[in-house]
């Protein structure tokens, strides 16, 4: 999970950002679905992704994600016609819809799945993950520390590779 795509800068990520299901659920666990809007711009979510995250009312994060929609922190966007997009069918429907939306509006993508991120980069999309977003939020003063947030994700069963954790904490000045 890279923190940024070296071909594009975080500076262009100031108007909108397209999210996949994993980061939505992670941010819901942290009760911080407001962060993308605070540091990067409007969070756009394809309808399929929204349904994946909220279809079962008791699914972790479902209520928080619905509340984020109601609070205007995320906008649900109609699914794209996938036959028009060069996205491999080996990916999940939510990942494919997120990529198709990002491609159609030339927006960056918030996605955590390693295989899907590789495909997105091959398609020329700027991609970051939950950890990259959290780091950016700390750099903007929207969160005071990353270590407690990462610990919360750990407790929720959200996997963060040890090397990524170390890199993020070092960049945040929380680990030497």
Tab-separated table of N, CA and C in Angstrom:
chain	number	residue	atom	x	y	z
A	1	UNK	N	0.832	-1.183	0.000
A	1	UNK	CA	0.000	0.000	0.000
A	1	UNK	C	0.872	1.240	0.000
A	2	UNK	N	1.005	1.886	-1.098
A	2	UNK	CA	1.792	3.112	-1.170
A	2	UNK	C	0.977	4.267	-0.613
A	3	UNK	N	1.676	5.259	-0.128
A	3	UNK	CA	0.987	6.406	0.436
A	3	UNK	C	0.469	7.341	-0.644
A	4	UNK	N	1.204	7.461	-1.723
A	4	UNK	CA	0.744	8.286	-2.833
A	4	UNK	C	1.209	7.658	-4.123
A	5	UNK	N	0.647	8.108	-5.191
A	5	UNK	CA	1.101	7.714	-6.515
A	5	UNK	C	2.107	8.767	-6.929
A	6	UNK	N	3.342	8.365	-7.203
A	6	UNK	CA	4.402	9.331	-7.461
A	6	UNK	C	4.145	10.175	-8.701
A	7	UNK	N	3.295	9.716	-9.605
A	7	UNK	CA	3.021	10.476	-10.818
A	7	UNK	C	2.100	11.659	-10.571
A	8	UNK	N	1.405	11.660	-9.476
A	8	UNK	CA	0.485	12.760	-9.190
A	8	UNK	C	0.669	13.200	-7.756
A	9	UNK	N	0.363	14.417	-7.489
A	9	UNK	CA	0.554	14.991	-6.173
A	9	UNK	C	-0.770	15.055	-5.417
A	10	UNK	N	-0.669	15.085	-4.090
A	10	UNK	CA	-1.865	15.259	-3.261
A	10	UNK	C	-2.520	16.600	-3.570
A	11	UNK	N	-1.762	17.553	-4.111
A	11	UNK	CA	-2.324	18.880	-4.359
A	11	UNK	C	-3.518	18.840	-5.301
A	12	UNK	N	-3.547	17.888	-6.236
A	12	UNK	CA	-4.683	17.840	-7.151
A	12	UNK	C	-5.907	17.216	-6.496
A	13	UNK	N	-5.740	16.680	-5.312
A	13	UNK	CA	-6.822	15.974	-4.638
A	13	UNK	C	-7.660	16.919	-3.787
A	14	UNK	N	-7.957	18.072	-4.296
A	14	UNK	CA	-8.624	19.054	-3.463
A	14	UNK	C	-10.082	19.320	-3.835
A	15	UNK	N	-10.605	18.660	-4.834
A	15	UNK	CA	-11.995	18.899	-5.180
A	15	UNK	C	-12.866	17.680	-4.926
A	16	UNK	N	-12.389	16.504	-5.294
A	16	UNK	CA	-13.161	15.294	-5.021
A	16	UNK	C	-12.238	14.089	-4.995
A	17	UNK	N	-12.739	13.035	-4.406
A	17	UNK	CA	-12.014	11.793	-4.211
A	17	UNK	C	-13.035	10.670	-4.284
A	18	UNK	N	-12.729	9.611	-5.038
A	18	UNK	CA	-13.632	8.464	-5.165
A	18	UNK	C	-13.170	7.372	-4.205
A	19	UNK	N	-14.092	6.799	-3.447
A	19	UNK	CA	-13.734	5.786	-2.455
A	19	UNK	C	-14.303	4.417	-2.798
A	20	UNK	N	-13.516	3.407	-2.431
A	20	UNK	CA	-13.941	2.019	-2.485
A	20	UNK	C	-14.455	1.631	-1.096
A	21	UNK	N	-14.997	0.444	-0.975
A	21	UNK	CA	-15.642	0.000	0.255
A	21	UNK	C	-14.698	-0.092	1.455
A	22	UNK	N	-13.498	-0.673	1.272
A	22	UNK	CA	-12.579	-0.874	2.396
A	22	UNK	C	-12.271	0.390	3.175
A	23	UNK	N	-11.825	1.457	2.509
A	23	UNK	CA	-11.550	2.694	3.239
A	23	UNK	C	-12.792	3.294	3.901
A	24	UNK	N	-13.953	3.151	3.257
A	24	UNK	CA	-15.185	3.654	3.885
A	24	UNK	C	-15.426	2.961	5.218
A	25	UNK	N	-15.287	1.638	5.210
A	25	UNK	CA	-15.510	0.884	6.441
A	25	UNK	C	-14.455	1.227	7.485
A	26	UNK	N	-13.205	1.368	7.056
A	26	UNK	CA	-12.136	1.743	7.994
A	26	UNK	C	-12.420	3.094	8.628
A	27	UNK	N	-12.786	4.078	7.818
A	27	UNK	CA	-13.089	5.407	8.359
A	27	UNK	C	-14.326	5.366	9.253
A	28	UNK	N	-15.274	4.504	8.927
A	28	UNK	CA	-16.459	4.353	9.781
A	28	UNK	C	-16.072	3.782	11.138
A	29	UNK	N	-15.154	2.800	11.151
A	29	UNK	CA	-14.677	2.249	12.426
A	29	UNK	C	-14.041	3.345	13.287
A	30	UNK	N	-13.373	4.268	12.635
A	30	UNK	CA	-12.706	5.358	13.351
A	30	UNK	C	-13.663	6.499	13.682
A	31	UNK	N	-14.884	6.413	13.169
A	31	UNK	CA	-15.859	7.496	13.296
A	31	UNK	C	-15.283	8.797	12.742
A	32	UNK	N	-14.601	8.674	11.586
A	32	UNK	CA	-13.955	9.826	10.952
A	32	UNK	C	-14.249	9.892	9.454
A	33	UNK	N	-15.475	9.627	9.085
A	33	UNK	CA	-15.866	9.751	7.682
A	33	UNK	C	-15.867	11.206	7.215
A	34	UNK	N	-15.652	12.115	8.141
A	34	UNK	CA	-15.538	13.532	7.805
A	34	UNK	C	-14.157	13.909	7.263
A	35	UNK	N	-13.149	13.069	7.496
A	35	UNK	CA	-11.772	13.422	7.139
A	35	UNK	C	-11.543	13.707	5.657
A	36	UNK	N	-12.030	12.874	4.737
A	36	UNK	CA	-11.760	13.198	3.325
A	36	UNK	C	-12.194	14.608	2.954
A	37	UNK	N	-13.359	14.997	3.394
A	37	UNK	CA	-13.855	16.343	3.092
A	37	UNK	C	-13.043	17.438	3.743
A	38	UNK	N	-12.470	17.156	4.898
A	38	UNK	CA	-11.667	18.162	5.589
A	38	UNK	C	-10.323	18.400	4.917
A	39	UNK	N	-9.737	17.341	4.364
A	39	UNK	CA	-8.367	17.496	3.856
A	39	UNK	C	-8.220	17.341	2.349
A	40	UNK	N	-9.196	16.744	1.675
A	40	UNK	CA	-9.008	16.470	0.253
A	40	UNK	C	-10.136	16.951	-0.641
A	41	UNK	N	-11.332	16.996	-0.169
A	41	UNK	CA	-12.452	17.389	-1.008
A	41	UNK	C	-13.613	16.425	-0.856
A	42	UNK	N	-14.645	16.643	-1.643
A	42	UNK	CA	-15.865	15.847	-1.575
A	42	UNK	C	-15.578	14.369	-1.820
A	43	UNK	N	-16.108	13.521	-0.975
A	43	UNK	CA	-15.959	12.078	-1.111
A	43	UNK	C	-17.108	11.547	-1.955
A	44	UNK	N	-16.755	10.967	-3.103
A	44	UNK	CA	-17.745	10.397	-4.010
A	44	UNK	C	-17.711	8.879	-3.890
A	45	UNK	N	-18.891	8.266	-3.840
A	45	UNK	CA	-18.997	6.826	-3.649
A	45	UNK	C	-19.963	6.258	-4.683
A	46	UNK	N	-19.485	5.334	-5.524
A	46	UNK	CA	-20.407	4.694	-6.463
A	46	UNK	C	-21.521	3.966	-5.705
A	47	UNK	N	-22.676	3.903	-6.318
A	47	UNK	CA	-23.832	3.268	-5.679
A	47	UNK	C	-23.522	1.841	-5.230
A	48	UNK	N	-22.823	1.067	-6.060
A	48	UNK	CA	-22.478	-0.313	-5.697
A	48	UNK	C	-21.628	-0.352	-4.438
A	49	UNK	N	-20.675	0.541	-4.322
A	49	UNK	CA	-19.817	0.598	-3.136
A	49	UNK	C	-20.657	0.931	-1.904
A	50	UNK	N	-21.525	1.909	-2.042
A	50	UNK	CA	-22.394	2.284	-0.921
A	50	UNK	C	-23.247	1.102	-0.479
A	51	UNK	N	-23.814	0.391	-1.436
A	51	UNK	CA	-24.649	-0.764	-1.094
A	51	UNK	C	-23.835	-1.889	-0.464
A	52	UNK	N	-22.607	-2.109	-0.954
A	52	UNK	CA	-21.737	-3.120	-0.335
A	52	UNK	C	-21.491	-2.793	1.143
A	53	UNK	N	-21.327	-1.524	1.418
A	53	UNK	CA	-20.982	-1.097	2.782
A	53	UNK	C	-22.183	-0.987	3.704
A	54	UNK	N	-23.391	-0.850	3.158
A	54	UNK	CA	-24.552	-0.570	4.011
A	54	UNK	C	-25.710	-1.544	3.855
A	55	UNK	N	-25.601	-2.504	2.940
A	55	UNK	CA	-26.724	-3.399	2.656
A	55	UNK	C	-27.236	-4.092	3.913
A	56	UNK	N	-26.326	-4.638	4.708
A	56	UNK	CA	-26.725	-5.265	5.970
A	56	UNK	C	-26.612	-4.221	7.076
A	57	UNK	N	-27.720	-3.845	7.689
A	57	UNK	CA	-27.699	-2.763	8.676
A	57	UNK	C	-26.743	-3.004	9.843
A	58	UNK	N	-26.487	-4.264	10.183
A	58	UNK	CA	-25.605	-4.555	11.314
A	58	UNK	C	-24.154	-4.770	10.885
A	59	UNK	N	-23.881	-4.635	9.602
A	59	UNK	CA	-22.512	-4.770	9.107
A	59	UNK	C	-21.672	-3.648	9.737
A	60	UNK	N	-20.422	-3.948	10.144
A	60	UNK	CA	-19.594	-2.910	10.769
A	60	UNK	C	-19.495	-1.658	9.897
A	61	UNK	N	-19.817	-0.541	10.499
A	61	UNK	CA	-19.707	0.740	9.816
A	61	UNK	C	-20.925	1.169	9.025
A	62	UNK	N	-21.896	0.271	8.824
A	62	UNK	CA	-23.040	0.592	7.964
A	62	UNK	C	-23.806	1.822	8.444
A	63	UNK	N	-24.096	1.885	9.719
A	63	UNK	CA	-24.857	3.033	10.235
A	63	UNK	C	-24.065	4.324	10.125
A	64	UNK	N	-22.764	4.259	10.393
A	64	UNK	CA	-21.928	5.461	10.294
A	64	UNK	C	-21.836	5.942	8.847
A	65	UNK	N	-21.774	5.017	7.912
A	65	UNK	CA	-21.695	5.388	6.495
A	65	UNK	C	-23.005	6.023	6.039
A	66	UNK	N	-24.122	5.479	6.495
A	66	UNK	CA	-25.422	6.094	6.171
A	66	UNK	C	-25.519	7.495	6.777
A	67	UNK	N	-25.046	7.643	8.002
A	67	UNK	CA	-25.068	8.954	8.645
A	67	UNK	C	-24.167	9.946	7.897
A	68	UNK	N	-23.026	9.474	7.406
A	68	UNK	CA	-22.122	10.334	6.636
A	68	UNK	C	-22.804	10.829	5.362
A	69	UNK	N	-23.566	9.951	4.734
A	69	UNK	CA	-24.339	10.371	3.551
A	69	UNK	C	-25.344	11.444	3.949
A	70	UNK	N	-26.058	11.205	5.047
A	70	UNK	CA	-27.070	12.152	5.502
A	70	UNK	C	-26.459	13.494	5.908
A	71	UNK	N	-25.221	13.461	6.424
A	71	UNK	CA	-24.537	14.693	6.844
A	71	UNK	C	-23.841	15.404	5.688
A	72	UNK	N	-23.883	14.809	4.503
A	72	UNK	CA	-23.244	15.426	3.346
A	72	UNK	C	-21.753	15.181	3.254
A	73	UNK	N	-21.230	14.252	4.055
A	73	UNK	CA	-19.795	13.954	4.026
A	73	UNK	C	-19.419	13.078	2.852
A	74	UNK	N	-20.404	12.393	2.289
A	74	UNK	CA	-20.147	11.621	1.089
A	74	UNK	C	-21.355	11.725	0.172
A	75	UNK	N	-21.078	11.631	-1.111
A	75	UNK	CA	-22.115	11.725	-2.124
A	75	UNK	C	-22.170	10.408	-2.893
A	76	UNK	N	-23.370	9.854	-3.013
A	76	UNK	CA	-23.568	8.614	-3.748
A	76	UNK	C	-23.740	8.980	-5.225
A	77	UNK	N	-22.991	8.291	-6.083
A	77	UNK	CA	-23.014	8.567	-7.520
A	77	UNK	C	-23.495	7.306	-8.244
A	78	UNK	N	-24.331	7.489	-9.245
A	78	UNK	CA	-24.846	6.358	-10.021
A	78	UNK	C	-23.695	5.546	-10.609
A	79	UNK	N	-23.879	4.242	-10.657
A	79	UNK	CA	-22.861	3.359	-11.226
A	79	UNK	C	-22.601	3.690	-12.693
A	80	UNK	N	-21.388	3.397	-13.114
A	80	UNK	CA	-20.954	3.621	-14.484
A	80	UNK	C	-21.265	2.382	-15.331
A	81	UNK	N	-21.282	2.550	-16.632
A	81	UNK	CA	-21.410	1.420	-17.550
A	81	UNK	C	-20.021	0.824	-17.699
A	82	UNK	N	-19.829	-0.365	-17.160
A	82	UNK	CA	-18.500	-0.968	-17.127
A	82	UNK	C	-18.003	-1.429	-18.491
A	83	UNK	N	-18.891	-1.647	-19.427
A	83	UNK	CA	-18.442	-2.093	-20.748
A	83	UNK	C	-17.626	-1.010	-21.448
A	84	UNK	N	-17.765	0.242	-20.997
A	84	UNK	CA	-17.025	1.357	-21.576
A	84	UNK	C	-15.660	1.550	-20.933
A	85	UNK	N	-15.386	0.857	-19.834
A	85	UNK	CA	-14.141	1.065	-19.093
A	85	UNK	C	-13.217	-0.146	-19.237
A	86	UNK	N	-11.920	0.085	-19.354
A	86	UNK	CA	-10.949	-1.011	-19.523
A	86	UNK	C	-10.527	-1.630	-18.196
A	87	UNK	N	-11.492	-2.036	-17.395
A	87	UNK	CA	-11.206	-2.540	-16.057
A	87	UNK	C	-11.413	-4.050	-16.032
A	88	UNK	N	-10.404	-4.805	-15.590
A	88	UNK	CA	-10.514	-6.277	-15.591
A	88	UNK	C	-11.667	-6.785	-14.730
A	89	UNK	N	-12.323	-7.817	-15.209
A	89	UNK	CA	-13.455	-8.391	-14.477
A	89	UNK	C	-13.018	-9.222	-13.279
A	90	UNK	N	-11.713	-9.454	-13.110
A	90	UNK	CA	-11.232	-10.233	-11.967
A	90	UNK	C	-11.418	-9.486	-10.647
A	91	UNK	N	-11.644	-8.197	-10.706
A	91	UNK	CA	-11.849	-7.401	-9.492
A	91	UNK	C	-13.305	-7.467	-9.055
A	92	UNK	N	-13.549	-7.081	-7.807
A	92	UNK	CA	-14.911	-7.025	-7.306
A	92	UNK	C	-15.689	-5.901	-7.961
A	93	UNK	N	-17.002	-6.012	-7.924
A	93	UNK	CA	-17.861	-5.021	-8.568
A	93	UNK	C	-17.659	-3.624	-7.976
A	94	UNK	N	-17.513	-3.523	-6.665
A	94	UNK	CA	-17.301	-2.220	-6.047
A	94	UNK	C	-15.992	-1.582	-6.491
A	95	UNK	N	-14.939	-2.387	-6.531
A	95	UNK	CA	-13.635	-1.877	-6.985
A	95	UNK	C	-13.720	-1.413	-8.438
A	96	UNK	N	-14.386	-2.190	-9.260
A	96	UNK	CA	-14.528	-1.830	-10.670
A	96	UNK	C	-15.342	-0.548	-10.828
A	97	UNK	N	-16.404	-0.409	-10.050
A	97	UNK	CA	-17.220	0.802	-10.136
A	97	UNK	C	-16.457	2.024	-9.640
A	98	UNK	N	-15.691	1.854	-8.573
A	98	UNK	CA	-14.897	2.980	-8.063
A	98	UNK	C	-13.886	3.427	-9.118
A	99	UNK	N	-13.211	2.472	-9.756
A	99	UNK	CA	-12.247	2.820	-10.805
A	99	UNK	C	-12.932	3.482	-11.993
A	100	UNK	N	-14.074	2.942	-12.395
A	100	UNK	CA	-14.792	3.507	-13.537
A	100	UNK	C	-15.206	4.949	-13.259
A	101	UNK	N	-15.695	5.215	-12.056
A	101	UNK	CA	-16.080	6.583	-11.697
A	101	UNK	C	-14.857	7.493	-11.691
A	102	UNK	N	-13.781	7.045	-11.056
A	102	UNK	CA	-12.561	7.863	-11.001
A	102	UNK	C	-12.050	8.162	-12.408
A	103	UNK	N	-12.077	7.164	-13.286
A	103	UNK	CA	-11.648	7.382	-14.673
A	103	UNK	C	-12.557	8.379	-15.388
A	104	UNK	N	-13.859	8.259	-15.174
A	104	UNK	CA	-14.812	9.098	-15.910
A	104	UNK	C	-14.728	10.570	-15.529
A	105	UNK	N	-14.271	10.863	-14.312
A	105	UNK	CA	-14.197	12.267	-13.876
A	105	UNK	C	-12.762	12.702	-13.578
A	106	UNK	N	-11.807	11.851	-13.924
A	106	UNK	CA	-10.380	12.149	-13.690
A	106	UNK	C	-10.112	12.500	-12.233
A	107	UNK	N	-10.628	11.677	-11.347
A	107	UNK	CA	-10.464	11.909	-9.907
A	107	UNK	C	-9.541	10.858	-9.309
A	108	UNK	N	-8.882	11.189	-8.223
A	108	UNK	CA	-8.074	10.194	-7.510
A	108	UNK	C	-8.967	9.188	-6.796
A	109	UNK	N	-8.330	8.091	-6.372
A	109	UNK	CA	-9.054	6.950	-5.833
A	109	UNK	C	-8.537	6.597	-4.448
A	110	UNK	N	-9.455	6.364	-3.520
A	110	UNK	CA	-9.125	5.905	-2.179
A	110	UNK	C	-9.460	4.418	-2.125
A	111	UNK	N	-8.406	3.579	-2.064
A	111	UNK	CA	-8.592	2.129	-2.188
A	111	UNK	C	-7.473	1.427	-1.419
A	112	UNK	N	-7.804	0.352	-0.715
A	112	UNK	CA	-6.803	-0.353	0.082
A	112	UNK	C	-6.358	-1.694	-0.493
A	113	UNK	N	-7.154	-2.354	-1.279
A	113	UNK	CA	-6.813	-3.664	-1.807
A	113	UNK	C	-5.601	-3.556	-2.745
A	114	UNK	N	-4.546	-4.311	-2.447
A	114	UNK	CA	-3.284	-4.204	-3.194
A	114	UNK	C	-3.451	-4.536	-4.672
A	115	UNK	N	-4.153	-5.618	-4.977
A	115	UNK	CA	-4.328	-5.992	-6.380
A	115	UNK	C	-5.110	-4.922	-7.138
A	116	UNK	N	-6.173	-4.436	-6.551
A	116	UNK	CA	-6.988	-3.402	-7.195
A	116	UNK	C	-6.190	-2.115	-7.373
A	117	UNK	N	-5.341	-1.781	-6.403
A	117	UNK	CA	-4.507	-0.574	-6.515
A	117	UNK	C	-3.531	-0.692	-7.686
A	118	UNK	N	-2.959	-1.887	-7.876
A	118	UNK	CA	-2.042	-2.086	-9.017
A	118	UNK	C	-2.782	-1.864	-10.337
A	119	UNK	N	-3.988	-2.402	-10.436
A	119	UNK	CA	-4.783	-2.216	-11.650
A	119	UNK	C	-5.093	-0.734	-11.844
A	120	UNK	N	-5.498	-0.060	-10.786
A	120	UNK	CA	-5.830	1.363	-10.874
A	120	UNK	C	-4.628	2.176	-11.353
A	121	UNK	N	-3.469	1.877	-10.837
A	121	UNK	CA	-2.264	2.598	-11.273
A	121	UNK	C	-1.962	2.338	-12.745
A	122	UNK	N	-2.150	1.092	-13.171
A	122	UNK	CA	-1.935	0.774	-14.596
A	122	UNK	C	-2.901	1.560	-15.479
A	123	UNK	N	-4.070	1.879	-14.955
A	123	UNK	CA	-5.052	2.670	-15.693
A	123	UNK	C	-4.750	4.168	-15.618
A	124	UNK	N	-3.688	4.532	-14.888
A	124	UNK	CA	-3.288	5.932	-14.789
A	124	UNK	C	-3.953	6.714	-13.670
A	125	UNK	N	-4.610	6.015	-12.753
A	125	UNK	CA	-5.278	6.700	-11.642
A	125	UNK	C	-4.308	6.986	-10.504
A	126	UNK	N	-4.470	8.118	-9.877
A	126	UNK	CA	-3.771	8.412	-8.631
A	126	UNK	C	-4.501	7.652	-7.535
A	127	UNK	N	-3.759	6.935	-6.696
A	127	UNK	CA	-4.361	6.070	-5.686
A	127	UNK	C	-3.681	6.286	-4.349
A	128	UNK	N	-4.468	6.314	-3.301
A	128	UNK	CA	-3.957	6.306	-1.937
A	128	UNK	C	-4.860	5.398	-1.120
A	129	UNK	N	-4.360	4.994	0.020
A	129	UNK	CA	-5.141	4.143	0.903
A	129	UNK	C	-5.544	4.868	2.169
A	130	UNK	N	-6.165	4.124	3.043
A	130	UNK	CA	-6.621	4.687	4.310
A	130	UNK	C	-5.468	5.291	5.094
A	131	UNK	N	-4.340	4.591	5.152
A	131	UNK	CA	-3.191	5.113	5.912
A	131	UNK	C	-2.666	6.414	5.313
A	132	UNK	N	-2.628	6.495	4.000
A	132	UNK	CA	-2.198	7.734	3.349
A	132	UNK	C	-3.133	8.884	3.660
A	133	UNK	N	-4.439	8.611	3.671
A	133	UNK	CA	-5.422	9.636	4.021
A	133	UNK	C	-5.241	10.084	5.468
A	134	UNK	N	-5.040	9.120	6.371
A	134	UNK	CA	-4.847	9.474	7.785
A	134	UNK	C	-3.585	10.311	7.980
A	135	UNK	N	-2.523	9.957	7.269
A	135	UNK	CA	-1.290	10.749	7.346
A	135	UNK	C	-1.544	12.171	6.864
A	136	UNK	N	-2.234	12.317	5.744
A	136	UNK	CA	-2.555	13.646	5.223
A	136	UNK	C	-3.403	14.409	6.226
A	137	UNK	N	-4.332	13.734	6.877
A	137	UNK	CA	-5.177	14.383	7.879
A	137	UNK	C	-4.337	14.899	9.044
A	138	UNK	N	-3.344	14.122	9.462
A	138	UNK	CA	-2.473	14.597	10.549
A	138	UNK	C	-1.665	15.798	10.085
A	139	UNK	N	-1.140	15.737	8.877
A	139	UNK	CA	-0.351	16.855	8.344
A	139	UNK	C	-1.176	18.127	8.234
A	140	UNK	N	-2.481	17.996	8.046
A	140	UNK	CA	-3.373	19.151	7.982
A	140	UNK	C	-3.946	19.542	9.353
A	141	UNK	N	-3.562	18.818	10.394
A	141	UNK	CA	-4.047	19.129	11.731
A	141	UNK	C	-5.458	18.633	12.014
A	142	UNK	N	-5.992	17.786	11.159
A	142	UNK	CA	-7.356	17.276	11.357
A	142	UNK	C	-7.411	16.139	12.371
A	143	UNK	N	-6.269	15.498	12.636
A	143	UNK	CA	-6.163	14.485	13.690
A	143	UNK	C	-4.879	14.756	14.466
A	144	UNK	N	-4.900	14.579	15.780
A	144	UNK	CA	-3.707	14.880	16.570
A	144	UNK	C	-2.621	13.809	16.497
A	145	UNK	N	-3.017	12.541	16.316
A	145	UNK	CA	-2.042	11.442	16.311
A	145	UNK	C	-2.596	10.280	15.498
A	146	UNK	N	-1.677	9.558	14.849
A	146	UNK	CA	-2.086	8.405	14.046
A	146	UNK	C	-2.084	7.097	14.820
A	147	UNK	N	-1.156	6.945	15.751
A	147	UNK	CA	-1.012	5.663	16.455
A	147	UNK	C	-2.331	5.174	17.067
A	148	UNK	N	-3.100	6.028	17.751
A	148	UNK	CA	-4.374	5.540	18.310
A	148	UNK	C	-5.373	5.123	17.224
A	149	UNK	N	-5.363	5.822	16.094
A	149	UNK	CA	-6.267	5.461	15.000
A	149	UNK	C	-5.883	4.108	14.409
A	150	UNK	N	-4.593	3.888	14.226
A	150	UNK	CA	-4.136	2.604	13.698
A	150	UNK	C	-4.438	1.478	14.680
A	151	UNK	N	-4.326	1.758	15.972
A	151	UNK	CA	-4.655	0.753	16.991
A	151	UNK	C	-6.146	0.406	16.937
A	152	UNK	N	-6.981	1.400	16.726
A	152	UNK	CA	-8.419	1.156	16.604
A	152	UNK	C	-8.717	0.269	15.396
A	153	UNK	N	-8.037	0.542	14.281
A	153	UNK	CA	-8.229	-0.296	13.098
A	153	UNK	C	-7.767	-1.724	13.358
A	154	UNK	N	-6.649	-1.870	14.081
A	154	UNK	CA	-6.172	-3.213	14.450
A	154	UNK	C	-7.242	-3.969	15.231
A	155	UNK	N	-7.812	-3.312	16.228
A	155	UNK	CA	-8.834	-3.947	17.068
A	155	UNK	C	-10.071	-4.336	16.264
A	156	UNK	N	-10.329	-3.589	15.197
A	156	UNK	CA	-11.489	-3.883	14.351
A	156	UNK	C	-11.175	-4.975	13.333
A	157	UNK	N	-9.931	-5.477	13.336
A	157	UNK	CA	-9.551	-6.539	12.408
A	157	UNK	C	-9.082	-6.046	11.059
A	158	UNK	N	-8.781	-4.768	10.971
A	158	UNK	CA	-8.347	-4.171	9.719
A	158	UNK	C	-6.836	-4.345	9.609
A	159	UNK	N	-6.368	-5.084	8.604
A	159	UNK	CA	-4.946	-5.382	8.473
A	159	UNK	C	-4.168	-4.208	7.889
A	160	UNK	N	-3.093	-3.856	8.567
A	160	UNK	CA	-2.134	-2.868	8.061
A	160	UNK	C	-0.773	-3.535	8.132
A	161	UNK	N	-0.123	-3.640	6.986
A	161	UNK	CA	1.195	-4.275	6.938
A	161	UNK	C	2.145	-3.557	7.886
A	162	UNK	N	2.950	-4.300	8.641
A	162	UNK	CA	3.877	-3.674	9.585
A	162	UNK	C	4.799	-2.632	8.940
A	163	UNK	N	5.295	-2.912	7.746
A	163	UNK	CA	6.171	-1.944	7.074
A	163	UNK	C	5.426	-0.648	6.762
A	164	UNK	N	4.160	-0.762	6.346
A	164	UNK	CA	3.359	0.428	6.070
A	164	UNK	C	3.104	1.212	7.353
A	165	UNK	N	2.757	0.489	8.414
A	165	UNK	CA	2.519	1.138	9.713
A	165	UNK	C	3.760	1.937	10.127
A	166	UNK	N	4.927	1.299	10.038
A	166	UNK	CA	6.168	1.973	10.425
A	166	UNK	C	6.421	3.216	9.579
A	167	UNK	N	6.227	3.083	8.275
A	167	UNK	CA	6.449	4.217	7.368
A	167	UNK	C	5.524	5.377	7.696
A	168	UNK	N	4.253	5.078	7.887
A	168	UNK	CA	3.268	6.124	8.181
A	168	UNK	C	3.589	6.806	9.514
A	169	UNK	N	3.894	6.014	10.527
A	169	UNK	CA	4.208	6.594	11.839
A	169	UNK	C	5.487	7.427	11.795
A	170	UNK	N	6.480	6.995	11.025
A	170	UNK	CA	7.710	7.785	10.867
A	170	UNK	C	7.419	9.091	10.168
A	171	UNK	N	6.652	9.045	9.072
A	171	UNK	CA	6.315	10.268	8.340
A	171	UNK	C	5.483	11.219	9.194
A	172	UNK	N	4.715	10.648	10.118
A	172	UNK	CA	3.889	11.469	11.010
A	172	UNK	C	4.683	11.994	12.201
A	173	UNK	N	5.943	11.561	12.314
A	173	UNK	CA	6.765	12.001	13.445
A	173	UNK	C	6.407	11.320	14.747
A	174	UNK	N	5.782	10.147	14.661
A	174	UNK	CA	5.357	9.435	15.857
A	174	UNK	C	6.238	8.221	16.163
A	175	UNK	N	7.239	8.011	15.346
A	175	UNK	CA	8.145	6.870	15.546
A	175	UNK	C	9.482	7.248	14.908
A	176	UNK	N	10.563	6.827	15.568
A	176	UNK	CA	11.872	7.159	14.998
A	176	UNK	C	12.454	6.016	14.206
